[in-house]
Short mmCIF file of N, CA and C in Angstrom, two decimals:
data_model
loop_
_atom_site.label_atom_id
_atom_site.label_comp_id
_atom_site.label_asym_id
_atom_site.label_seq_id
_atom_site.Cartn_x
_atom_site.Cartn_y
_atom_site.Cartn_z
N MET A 1 -9.01 63.79 -96.18
CA MET A 1 -9.29 62.87 -95.16
C MET A 1 -8.74 61.75 -95.18
N LEU A 2 -7.95 61.38 -94.24
CA LEU A 2 -7.20 60.24 -94.17
C LEU A 2 -7.82 59.05 -93.65
N PHE A 3 -7.66 57.93 -94.09
CA PHE A 3 -8.01 56.60 -93.74
C PHE A 3 -6.63 55.27 -93.50
N PHE A 4 -6.91 54.56 -92.63
CA PHE A 4 -5.96 53.37 -92.31
C PHE A 4 -6.92 52.34 -93.07
N ILE A 5 -6.22 51.68 -94.22
CA ILE A 5 -6.81 50.60 -94.90
C ILE A 5 -6.07 49.53 -94.54
N ASN A 6 -6.74 48.56 -95.00
CA ASN A 6 -6.17 46.80 -95.25
C ASN A 6 -5.86 46.73 -96.71
N SER A 7 -5.50 45.33 -96.90
CA SER A 7 -4.90 45.18 -98.36
C SER A 7 -6.18 45.19 -99.39
N ASP A 8 -7.55 44.94 -98.63
CA ASP A 8 -8.34 45.11 -99.76
C ASP A 8 -9.19 46.36 -99.80
N GLY A 9 -8.47 47.38 -99.21
CA GLY A 9 -9.09 48.82 -99.23
C GLY A 9 -10.26 48.98 -98.08
N ILE A 10 -10.24 48.38 -97.44
CA ILE A 10 -11.27 48.75 -96.37
C ILE A 10 -11.17 48.98 -94.93
N PRO A 11 -11.40 50.39 -94.66
CA PRO A 11 -10.68 50.94 -93.28
C PRO A 11 -10.78 49.70 -92.06
N VAL A 12 -9.55 50.02 -91.42
CA VAL A 12 -9.37 49.15 -90.30
C VAL A 12 -10.29 49.65 -89.19
N TYR A 13 -10.91 48.53 -88.31
CA TYR A 13 -12.15 49.15 -87.64
C TYR A 13 -11.60 49.67 -86.26
N ASP A 14 -10.83 49.38 -85.69
CA ASP A 14 -10.21 49.91 -84.42
C ASP A 14 -9.38 51.36 -84.84
N VAL A 15 -8.47 51.16 -85.80
CA VAL A 15 -7.92 52.48 -85.90
C VAL A 15 -9.05 53.75 -86.42
N THR A 16 -10.17 53.32 -87.30
CA THR A 16 -11.31 54.15 -87.70
C THR A 16 -11.65 54.90 -86.26
N ILE A 17 -12.32 53.77 -85.35
CA ILE A 17 -12.72 54.45 -84.26
C ILE A 17 -11.80 55.32 -83.71
N TYR A 18 -10.47 55.09 -83.46
CA TYR A 18 -9.41 55.75 -82.61
C TYR A 18 -9.62 57.11 -83.61
N SER A 19 -9.45 57.06 -84.85
CA SER A 19 -9.27 58.39 -85.36
C SER A 19 -10.52 59.16 -85.48
N LEU A 20 -11.67 58.54 -85.51
CA LEU A 20 -13.08 59.41 -85.65
C LEU A 20 -13.20 59.99 -84.32
N TYR A 21 -13.03 59.12 -83.00
CA TYR A 21 -13.52 59.33 -81.83
C TYR A 21 -12.36 59.88 -80.77
N GLU A 22 -11.29 59.91 -80.93
CA GLU A 22 -10.25 60.40 -80.35
C GLU A 22 -9.27 61.59 -81.21
N LEU A 23 -9.16 61.28 -82.35
CA LEU A 23 -8.49 62.40 -82.97
C LEU A 23 -9.19 63.42 -83.42
N ARG A 24 -10.03 63.23 -84.61
CA ARG A 24 -11.17 64.25 -85.08
C ARG A 24 -11.68 65.03 -84.27
N SER A 25 -12.11 64.19 -82.85
CA SER A 25 -13.43 65.16 -82.29
C SER A 25 -12.26 66.28 -81.70
N ARG A 26 -11.06 65.91 -81.54
CA ARG A 26 -10.15 67.15 -80.65
C ARG A 26 -9.72 68.24 -81.75
N ASN A 27 -10.34 68.23 -83.06
CA ASN A 27 -10.09 69.05 -84.09
C ASN A 27 -8.45 69.24 -84.33
N LEU A 28 -7.92 67.97 -84.32
CA LEU A 28 -6.51 67.94 -84.64
C LEU A 28 -6.24 68.74 -86.32
N SER A 29 -5.17 69.42 -86.57
CA SER A 29 -5.03 69.14 -87.76
C SER A 29 -4.61 67.86 -88.89
N SER A 30 -4.89 68.00 -89.91
CA SER A 30 -4.66 66.78 -91.04
C SER A 30 -3.35 66.00 -90.78
N ASN A 31 -2.17 67.08 -90.89
CA ASN A 31 -1.21 66.53 -90.79
C ASN A 31 -0.81 65.90 -89.29
N THR A 32 -1.29 65.91 -88.04
CA THR A 32 -1.32 65.63 -87.03
C THR A 32 -2.15 64.18 -87.16
N ILE A 33 -3.07 63.77 -87.85
CA ILE A 33 -3.79 63.28 -87.70
C ILE A 33 -2.59 62.00 -88.61
N GLU A 34 -2.45 62.97 -89.66
CA GLU A 34 -1.70 61.56 -90.74
C GLU A 34 -0.27 61.26 -90.22
N ASN A 35 0.37 62.04 -89.05
CA ASN A 35 1.27 61.48 -88.38
C ASN A 35 1.34 60.41 -87.30
N VAL A 36 -0.46 60.60 -86.87
CA VAL A 36 -0.67 59.44 -85.55
C VAL A 36 -0.69 58.25 -86.47
N LEU A 37 -1.67 58.41 -87.78
CA LEU A 37 -1.87 57.28 -88.29
C LEU A 37 -0.84 56.69 -88.86
N ARG A 38 0.59 57.38 -89.32
CA ARG A 38 1.87 56.46 -89.53
C ARG A 38 2.38 55.74 -88.43
N ALA A 39 2.26 56.69 -87.52
CA ALA A 39 2.97 55.97 -86.07
C ALA A 39 2.04 54.52 -86.00
N ILE A 40 0.79 54.51 -86.11
CA ILE A 40 -0.17 53.50 -85.67
C ILE A 40 0.06 52.20 -86.98
N TYR A 41 0.55 53.06 -88.39
CA TYR A 41 1.09 51.74 -89.07
C TYR A 41 1.92 51.38 -88.76
N ILE A 42 3.23 51.88 -88.30
CA ILE A 42 4.39 51.22 -87.66
C ILE A 42 4.30 50.18 -86.49
N LEU A 43 3.13 50.78 -85.64
CA LEU A 43 2.67 49.73 -84.95
C LEU A 43 2.43 47.86 -85.44
N TYR A 44 1.13 48.47 -86.40
CA TYR A 44 0.84 47.32 -87.42
C TYR A 44 1.51 46.44 -88.38
N LEU A 45 2.72 47.28 -88.52
CA LEU A 45 3.92 46.28 -89.29
C LEU A 45 4.56 45.77 -88.38
N TYR A 46 4.84 46.53 -86.97
CA TYR A 46 5.55 45.39 -86.14
C TYR A 46 4.86 44.27 -85.75
N LEU A 47 3.41 44.74 -85.40
CA LEU A 47 2.88 43.33 -85.26
C LEU A 47 2.89 42.14 -86.25
N GLU A 48 2.54 42.46 -87.39
CA GLU A 48 2.78 41.81 -88.52
C GLU A 48 4.02 41.20 -88.70
N GLN A 49 5.18 41.88 -88.49
CA GLN A 49 6.73 41.17 -88.84
C GLN A 49 6.62 40.31 -87.60
N TYR A 50 6.00 40.41 -86.67
CA TYR A 50 6.31 39.28 -85.36
C TYR A 50 5.52 38.71 -85.22
N ASP A 51 4.30 38.65 -86.12
CA ASP A 51 3.23 37.60 -86.07
C ASP A 51 2.48 37.76 -84.67
N TYR A 52 2.11 38.96 -84.31
CA TYR A 52 1.53 39.23 -82.89
C TYR A 52 -0.04 39.45 -83.39
N ASP A 53 -0.85 39.36 -82.54
CA ASP A 53 -2.26 39.95 -82.73
C ASP A 53 -2.20 41.09 -81.30
N LEU A 54 -2.82 42.19 -81.37
CA LEU A 54 -2.63 43.26 -80.22
C LEU A 54 -3.72 42.56 -79.12
N SER A 55 -4.98 42.21 -79.57
CA SER A 55 -5.73 41.81 -78.34
C SER A 55 -4.89 40.29 -77.85
N ILE A 56 -4.55 39.58 -78.14
CA ILE A 56 -3.56 38.65 -77.47
C ILE A 56 -2.58 38.78 -77.10
N LEU A 57 -1.71 39.98 -77.00
CA LEU A 57 -0.62 40.38 -76.47
C LEU A 57 -1.20 40.93 -75.28
N VAL A 58 -2.24 41.99 -75.39
CA VAL A 58 -2.72 42.37 -74.07
C VAL A 58 -3.49 41.16 -73.30
N ARG A 59 -4.12 40.57 -73.68
CA ARG A 59 -4.92 39.62 -72.93
C ARG A 59 -3.55 38.60 -71.79
N SER A 60 -2.91 38.34 -72.97
CA SER A 60 -1.80 37.50 -72.17
C SER A 60 -1.00 38.24 -71.08
N GLY A 61 -0.86 39.33 -71.34
CA GLY A 61 0.25 40.38 -70.47
C GLY A 61 1.36 40.36 -71.20
N LYS A 62 1.54 39.93 -72.32
CA LYS A 62 3.13 39.80 -72.97
C LYS A 62 3.07 41.28 -73.83
N ILE A 63 2.41 42.27 -73.63
CA ILE A 63 2.36 43.52 -74.21
C ILE A 63 3.39 44.24 -73.17
N ALA A 64 3.39 43.85 -71.86
CA ALA A 64 4.34 44.69 -70.95
C ALA A 64 5.45 44.07 -70.79
N THR A 65 6.11 42.92 -71.28
CA THR A 65 7.28 42.29 -71.31
C THR A 65 8.21 43.40 -71.78
N VAL A 66 9.81 43.36 -71.16
CA VAL A 66 10.75 44.02 -71.68
C VAL A 66 10.85 43.65 -73.14
N GLU A 67 10.81 42.58 -73.55
CA GLU A 67 11.02 42.14 -75.29
C GLU A 67 10.48 42.89 -75.95
N VAL A 68 9.10 42.99 -75.51
CA VAL A 68 7.93 43.47 -76.77
C VAL A 68 8.35 45.17 -76.73
N VAL A 69 8.48 45.81 -75.38
CA VAL A 69 8.52 47.03 -75.53
C VAL A 69 10.08 47.88 -76.22
N GLU A 70 10.93 47.15 -75.85
CA GLU A 70 11.99 47.17 -76.61
C GLU A 70 12.04 47.16 -77.90
N SER A 71 11.73 46.01 -78.19
CA SER A 71 11.52 45.72 -79.74
C SER A 71 10.88 46.55 -80.33
N LEU A 72 9.57 46.75 -79.88
CA LEU A 72 8.75 48.20 -80.91
C LEU A 72 9.53 49.50 -80.77
N ALA A 73 10.17 49.89 -79.34
CA ALA A 73 10.84 50.88 -79.50
C ALA A 73 11.92 51.08 -80.47
N GLN A 74 12.79 49.83 -80.77
CA GLN A 74 13.84 49.86 -81.82
C GLN A 74 13.39 50.18 -83.12
N PHE A 75 12.00 49.35 -83.29
CA PHE A 75 11.13 49.36 -84.35
C PHE A 75 10.87 50.62 -85.09
N SER A 76 10.47 51.77 -84.00
CA SER A 76 10.00 52.78 -84.33
C SER A 76 11.10 53.77 -84.48
N ASN A 77 12.45 53.19 -84.27
CA ASN A 77 13.34 54.04 -84.82
C ASN A 77 13.56 54.03 -86.31
N LYS A 78 13.35 53.20 -86.94
CA LYS A 78 13.34 52.87 -88.71
C LYS A 78 12.51 53.65 -89.11
N GLN A 79 12.93 54.03 -90.52
CA GLN A 79 12.37 54.68 -91.65
C GLN A 79 11.17 53.70 -92.02
N ILE A 80 10.24 54.16 -92.31
CA ILE A 80 8.85 53.10 -92.84
C ILE A 80 9.50 52.52 -94.42
N LYS A 81 10.27 53.32 -95.27
CA LYS A 81 10.75 52.50 -96.50
C LYS A 81 11.37 51.22 -95.90
N ASP A 82 12.46 51.40 -95.20
CA ASP A 82 13.26 50.31 -94.62
C ASP A 82 12.55 49.32 -93.76
N ILE A 83 11.52 49.43 -93.13
CA ILE A 83 10.68 48.57 -92.68
C ILE A 83 10.22 47.89 -93.81
N LYS A 84 9.69 48.36 -94.69
CA LYS A 84 8.96 47.86 -96.08
C LYS A 84 9.97 46.97 -96.49
N LYS A 85 11.15 47.32 -96.69
CA LYS A 85 12.24 46.58 -97.56
C LYS A 85 12.60 45.05 -96.27
N ASP A 86 12.34 45.34 -95.00
CA ASP A 86 12.67 44.18 -94.21
C ASP A 86 11.31 43.04 -94.53
N LEU A 87 10.15 43.88 -94.63
CA LEU A 87 9.36 42.75 -94.69
C LEU A 87 8.95 42.23 -95.70
N ILE A 88 9.57 43.00 -97.10
CA ILE A 88 9.81 42.28 -98.18
C ILE A 88 10.83 41.41 -98.39
N LYS A 89 11.95 41.66 -97.67
CA LYS A 89 13.04 40.43 -97.53
C LYS A 89 12.54 39.27 -96.75
N ASN A 90 11.52 39.77 -96.02
CA ASN A 90 11.33 38.74 -95.11
C ASN A 90 10.06 38.16 -95.45
N LYS A 91 9.54 38.08 -96.73
CA LYS A 91 8.57 37.89 -97.62
C LYS A 91 7.22 37.97 -96.73
N ILE A 92 7.05 39.00 -95.97
CA ILE A 92 5.75 38.91 -95.09
C ILE A 92 5.03 40.17 -96.04
N THR A 93 3.76 39.70 -96.41
CA THR A 93 2.80 40.84 -96.98
C THR A 93 2.42 42.29 -96.27
N ASN A 94 2.87 42.97 -97.14
CA ASN A 94 2.22 44.32 -96.68
C ASN A 94 0.55 44.40 -96.40
N LYS A 95 -0.12 44.23 -95.15
CA LYS A 95 -1.48 43.94 -95.19
C LYS A 95 -2.00 45.48 -94.95
N TYR A 96 -1.52 46.58 -94.78
CA TYR A 96 -2.05 47.68 -94.21
C TYR A 96 -1.07 49.24 -94.92
N LYS A 97 -1.96 50.28 -95.17
CA LYS A 97 -1.56 51.26 -95.99
C LYS A 97 -2.51 52.58 -95.41
N ILE A 98 -1.61 53.89 -95.56
CA ILE A 98 -2.41 55.00 -95.12
C ILE A 98 -2.96 55.56 -96.69
N ALA A 99 -4.32 55.76 -96.88
CA ALA A 99 -4.72 56.48 -98.27
C ALA A 99 -5.14 57.95 -97.99
N SER A 100 -4.93 58.79 -98.61
CA SER A 100 -4.89 60.04 -98.56
C SER A 100 -5.49 60.35 -99.36
N LEU A 101 -6.71 61.29 -99.63
CA LEU A 101 -7.64 61.87 -100.38
C LEU A 101 -7.25 63.20 -100.91
N GLU A 102 -6.54 63.62 -99.86
CA GLU A 102 -5.60 64.98 -100.71
C GLU A 102 -4.40 64.15 -101.66
N LYS A 103 -4.26 65.00 -102.54
CA LYS A 103 -3.26 64.98 -103.20
C LYS A 103 -1.82 65.78 -103.22
N VAL A 104 -1.24 64.63 -102.15
CA VAL A 104 0.17 65.77 -101.75
C VAL A 104 1.38 65.25 -102.67
N ARG A 105 1.86 65.97 -103.16
CA ARG A 105 3.18 65.99 -104.00
C ARG A 105 4.65 66.41 -103.10
N ALA A 106 5.15 65.44 -102.76
CA ALA A 106 6.69 65.81 -102.18
C ALA A 106 7.53 64.65 -102.96
N LYS A 107 8.75 65.43 -103.08
CA LYS A 107 9.75 64.66 -103.52
C LYS A 107 10.69 64.03 -102.55
N GLU A 108 10.96 62.75 -102.71
CA GLU A 108 11.71 62.31 -101.19
C GLU A 108 13.03 62.55 -101.40
N PRO A 109 13.61 62.99 -100.07
CA PRO A 109 15.11 63.61 -99.83
C PRO A 109 15.88 62.52 -100.40
N GLN A 110 16.97 62.84 -101.18
CA GLN A 110 18.36 61.75 -101.49
C GLN A 110 19.19 61.09 -100.55
N ASP A 111 19.49 61.96 -99.37
CA ASP A 111 20.07 61.90 -98.45
C ASP A 111 19.37 61.61 -97.22
N ARG A 112 19.40 60.38 -96.76
CA ARG A 112 18.50 59.97 -95.51
C ARG A 112 19.48 58.89 -94.96
N THR A 113 19.62 58.74 -93.76
CA THR A 113 20.26 57.85 -93.03
C THR A 113 19.26 56.82 -92.88
N ASN A 114 19.62 55.57 -91.84
CA ASN A 114 18.58 54.40 -92.05
C ASN A 114 17.51 54.76 -90.86
N LEU A 115 18.00 55.79 -89.83
CA LEU A 115 17.22 56.08 -88.49
C LEU A 115 16.66 57.34 -89.02
N VAL A 116 15.50 57.31 -87.78
CA VAL A 116 14.60 58.53 -88.01
C VAL A 116 15.28 59.59 -86.67
N HIS A 117 15.27 60.64 -86.51
CA HIS A 117 15.46 61.51 -85.41
C HIS A 117 14.71 60.73 -84.27
N PRO A 118 16.00 60.95 -83.30
CA PRO A 118 14.99 60.80 -81.98
C PRO A 118 13.55 61.09 -81.68
N GLY A 119 13.40 62.49 -82.05
CA GLY A 119 12.54 63.14 -81.75
C GLY A 119 11.12 62.63 -82.36
N VAL A 120 11.42 62.09 -83.54
CA VAL A 120 10.25 61.55 -84.22
C VAL A 120 9.92 60.19 -83.75
N SER A 121 11.08 59.25 -83.32
CA SER A 121 10.88 58.22 -82.61
C SER A 121 9.91 58.35 -81.51
N LEU A 122 10.27 59.23 -80.72
CA LEU A 122 9.65 59.82 -79.57
C LEU A 122 7.96 59.86 -79.54
N THR A 123 7.80 60.76 -80.86
CA THR A 123 6.80 61.07 -81.01
C THR A 123 5.72 59.76 -81.68
N ARG A 124 6.58 59.20 -82.31
CA ARG A 124 5.66 57.62 -82.61
C ARG A 124 5.30 56.84 -81.75
N LEU A 125 6.25 56.84 -80.32
CA LEU A 125 5.84 55.67 -79.35
C LEU A 125 5.07 56.54 -78.73
N ILE A 126 4.80 57.86 -78.60
CA ILE A 126 3.52 58.42 -77.63
C ILE A 126 2.21 58.19 -78.37
N TYR A 127 2.23 58.13 -79.76
CA TYR A 127 1.01 58.13 -80.47
C TYR A 127 0.83 56.71 -80.08
N ILE A 128 1.65 55.54 -80.50
CA ILE A 128 1.49 54.47 -80.41
C ILE A 128 0.80 53.88 -78.75
N ARG A 129 1.42 54.58 -77.72
CA ARG A 129 1.00 54.24 -76.60
C ARG A 129 -0.36 54.79 -76.55
N ASN A 130 -0.73 55.88 -77.09
CA ASN A 130 -2.18 56.57 -76.81
C ASN A 130 -3.30 55.63 -77.61
N TYR A 131 -2.69 55.14 -78.67
CA TYR A 131 -3.82 54.50 -79.37
C TYR A 131 -3.74 53.11 -78.73
N ILE A 132 -2.78 52.42 -78.03
CA ILE A 132 -2.95 51.26 -77.66
C ILE A 132 -3.99 51.47 -76.06
N THR A 133 -3.42 52.56 -75.49
CA THR A 133 -4.56 53.01 -74.59
C THR A 133 -5.90 53.03 -74.76
N SER A 134 -6.02 53.52 -75.72
CA SER A 134 -7.76 53.95 -76.12
C SER A 134 -8.05 52.54 -76.69
N PHE A 135 -7.43 51.56 -77.39
CA PHE A 135 -7.88 49.96 -77.70
C PHE A 135 -8.21 49.46 -76.41
N ILE A 136 -7.32 49.53 -75.43
CA ILE A 136 -7.47 48.55 -74.31
C ILE A 136 -8.73 49.15 -73.38
N THR A 137 -8.99 50.70 -73.47
CA THR A 137 -10.13 50.85 -72.76
C THR A 137 -11.48 50.70 -73.27
N ARG A 138 -11.23 50.55 -74.76
CA ARG A 138 -12.30 50.19 -75.42
C ARG A 138 -12.73 48.80 -75.27
N MET A 139 -11.77 48.13 -75.42
CA MET A 139 -12.12 46.25 -75.07
C MET A 139 -12.70 46.35 -73.51
N ILE A 140 -12.02 47.12 -72.66
CA ILE A 140 -12.44 46.60 -71.47
C ILE A 140 -14.22 47.21 -71.32
N TYR A 141 -14.30 48.25 -71.99
CA TYR A 141 -15.96 48.76 -71.80
C TYR A 141 -16.88 47.84 -72.65
N GLN A 142 -16.16 47.18 -73.93
CA GLN A 142 -16.93 46.31 -74.44
C GLN A 142 -16.71 44.78 -73.89
N GLU A 143 -16.38 44.96 -72.67
CA GLU A 143 -15.95 43.45 -72.08
C GLU A 143 -15.57 42.15 -72.76
N GLN A 144 -14.52 42.64 -73.80
CA GLN A 144 -13.96 41.60 -74.85
C GLN A 144 -12.85 40.95 -73.87
N PHE A 145 -12.14 41.67 -72.76
CA PHE A 145 -11.04 40.91 -72.13
C PHE A 145 -11.62 40.46 -70.73
N GLY A 146 -13.32 40.91 -70.55
CA GLY A 146 -13.52 40.35 -69.11
C GLY A 146 -12.76 40.80 -67.82
N SER A 147 -12.23 40.36 -67.23
CA SER A 147 -11.40 40.68 -65.77
C SER A 147 -10.39 40.76 -66.56
N LEU A 148 -9.82 41.82 -67.27
CA LEU A 148 -8.19 42.20 -67.75
C LEU A 148 -7.72 42.78 -66.35
N ASN A 149 -6.47 41.97 -66.34
CA ASN A 149 -5.78 42.42 -65.23
C ASN A 149 -4.94 43.46 -65.43
N ARG A 150 -5.06 45.29 -64.82
CA ARG A 150 -4.71 46.14 -64.80
C ARG A 150 -3.40 46.15 -64.50
N LYS A 151 -2.48 45.14 -63.70
CA LYS A 151 -1.74 45.00 -63.54
C LYS A 151 -0.65 44.88 -64.70
N VAL A 152 -1.12 44.78 -65.65
CA VAL A 152 -0.40 44.44 -67.34
C VAL A 152 -0.53 45.59 -67.67
N ILE A 153 -1.35 46.48 -67.96
CA ILE A 153 -1.57 47.75 -68.58
C ILE A 153 -1.00 48.75 -68.17
N ILE A 154 -0.74 49.22 -67.16
CA ILE A 154 -0.19 50.22 -66.44
C ILE A 154 1.17 50.18 -66.43
N PRO A 155 2.00 48.58 -66.46
CA PRO A 155 3.60 48.80 -66.29
C PRO A 155 3.99 48.97 -68.13
N PHE A 156 2.84 48.54 -68.73
CA PHE A 156 3.27 48.52 -70.16
C PHE A 156 3.56 50.09 -70.65
N LEU A 157 2.11 50.98 -69.86
CA LEU A 157 2.26 52.31 -70.28
C LEU A 157 3.24 52.91 -69.86
N VAL A 158 3.60 52.95 -69.03
CA VAL A 158 5.20 53.30 -68.04
C VAL A 158 6.50 52.93 -68.74
N ALA A 159 6.35 51.58 -69.27
CA ALA A 159 7.50 51.27 -69.75
C ALA A 159 7.76 52.12 -71.14
N LEU A 160 6.66 51.81 -71.94
CA LEU A 160 6.80 52.40 -73.23
C LEU A 160 7.25 53.81 -73.21
N GLN A 161 6.42 54.42 -72.27
CA GLN A 161 6.58 56.04 -72.10
C GLN A 161 8.41 56.73 -71.95
N SER A 162 8.88 55.49 -70.71
CA SER A 162 9.94 55.74 -70.04
C SER A 162 11.07 55.55 -71.46
N ARG A 163 10.86 54.49 -72.30
CA ARG A 163 11.52 53.83 -73.19
C ARG A 163 11.51 55.31 -74.33
N ALA A 164 10.47 55.74 -74.61
CA ALA A 164 10.27 56.75 -75.47
C ALA A 164 10.84 58.11 -75.36
N TYR A 165 11.00 58.45 -73.79
CA TYR A 165 11.76 59.66 -73.62
C TYR A 165 13.31 59.19 -73.44
N ALA A 166 13.70 57.86 -73.16
CA ALA A 166 14.92 57.54 -73.26
C ALA A 166 15.58 58.02 -74.29
N ALA A 167 14.94 57.51 -75.29
CA ALA A 167 15.19 57.45 -76.76
C ALA A 167 15.87 59.09 -77.05
N CYS A 168 15.32 59.86 -76.64
CA CYS A 168 15.90 61.20 -77.15
C CYS A 168 17.46 61.80 -76.02
#
């Protein structure tokens, strides 16, 4: 079983809800769930690096800007180890990680380029888009955004999907 936890070892609420209700309820394989959680992990590393808060980005409408969509797309092209190196170099503490209850032993390949395959980037962006859609939907139903302007949400989703497919 996989969890998305913060630096204190406590599961992150929004991601846990998404994992339980959106992923596990569809009977996805544990590998697929792990890949989704890694994509969400990249989203949270992105938010951490740029000092963003997801709910504030959505409320302000900045999530639909070209800058955010493009920088998120470029960020998702990087390998996780390179992202972590950049965070350490910029002295940003890594608050999140994925914990696995299964003991998976795999050697890391020696020959790796700096960027992931475009298909991996596409998949990451699709998973991130799905998570953000679920996040926004849940917030609307909980009325935490009040009268959230849907003119912000739809352009973001379209832009992120277009950018994801353009990467391939």
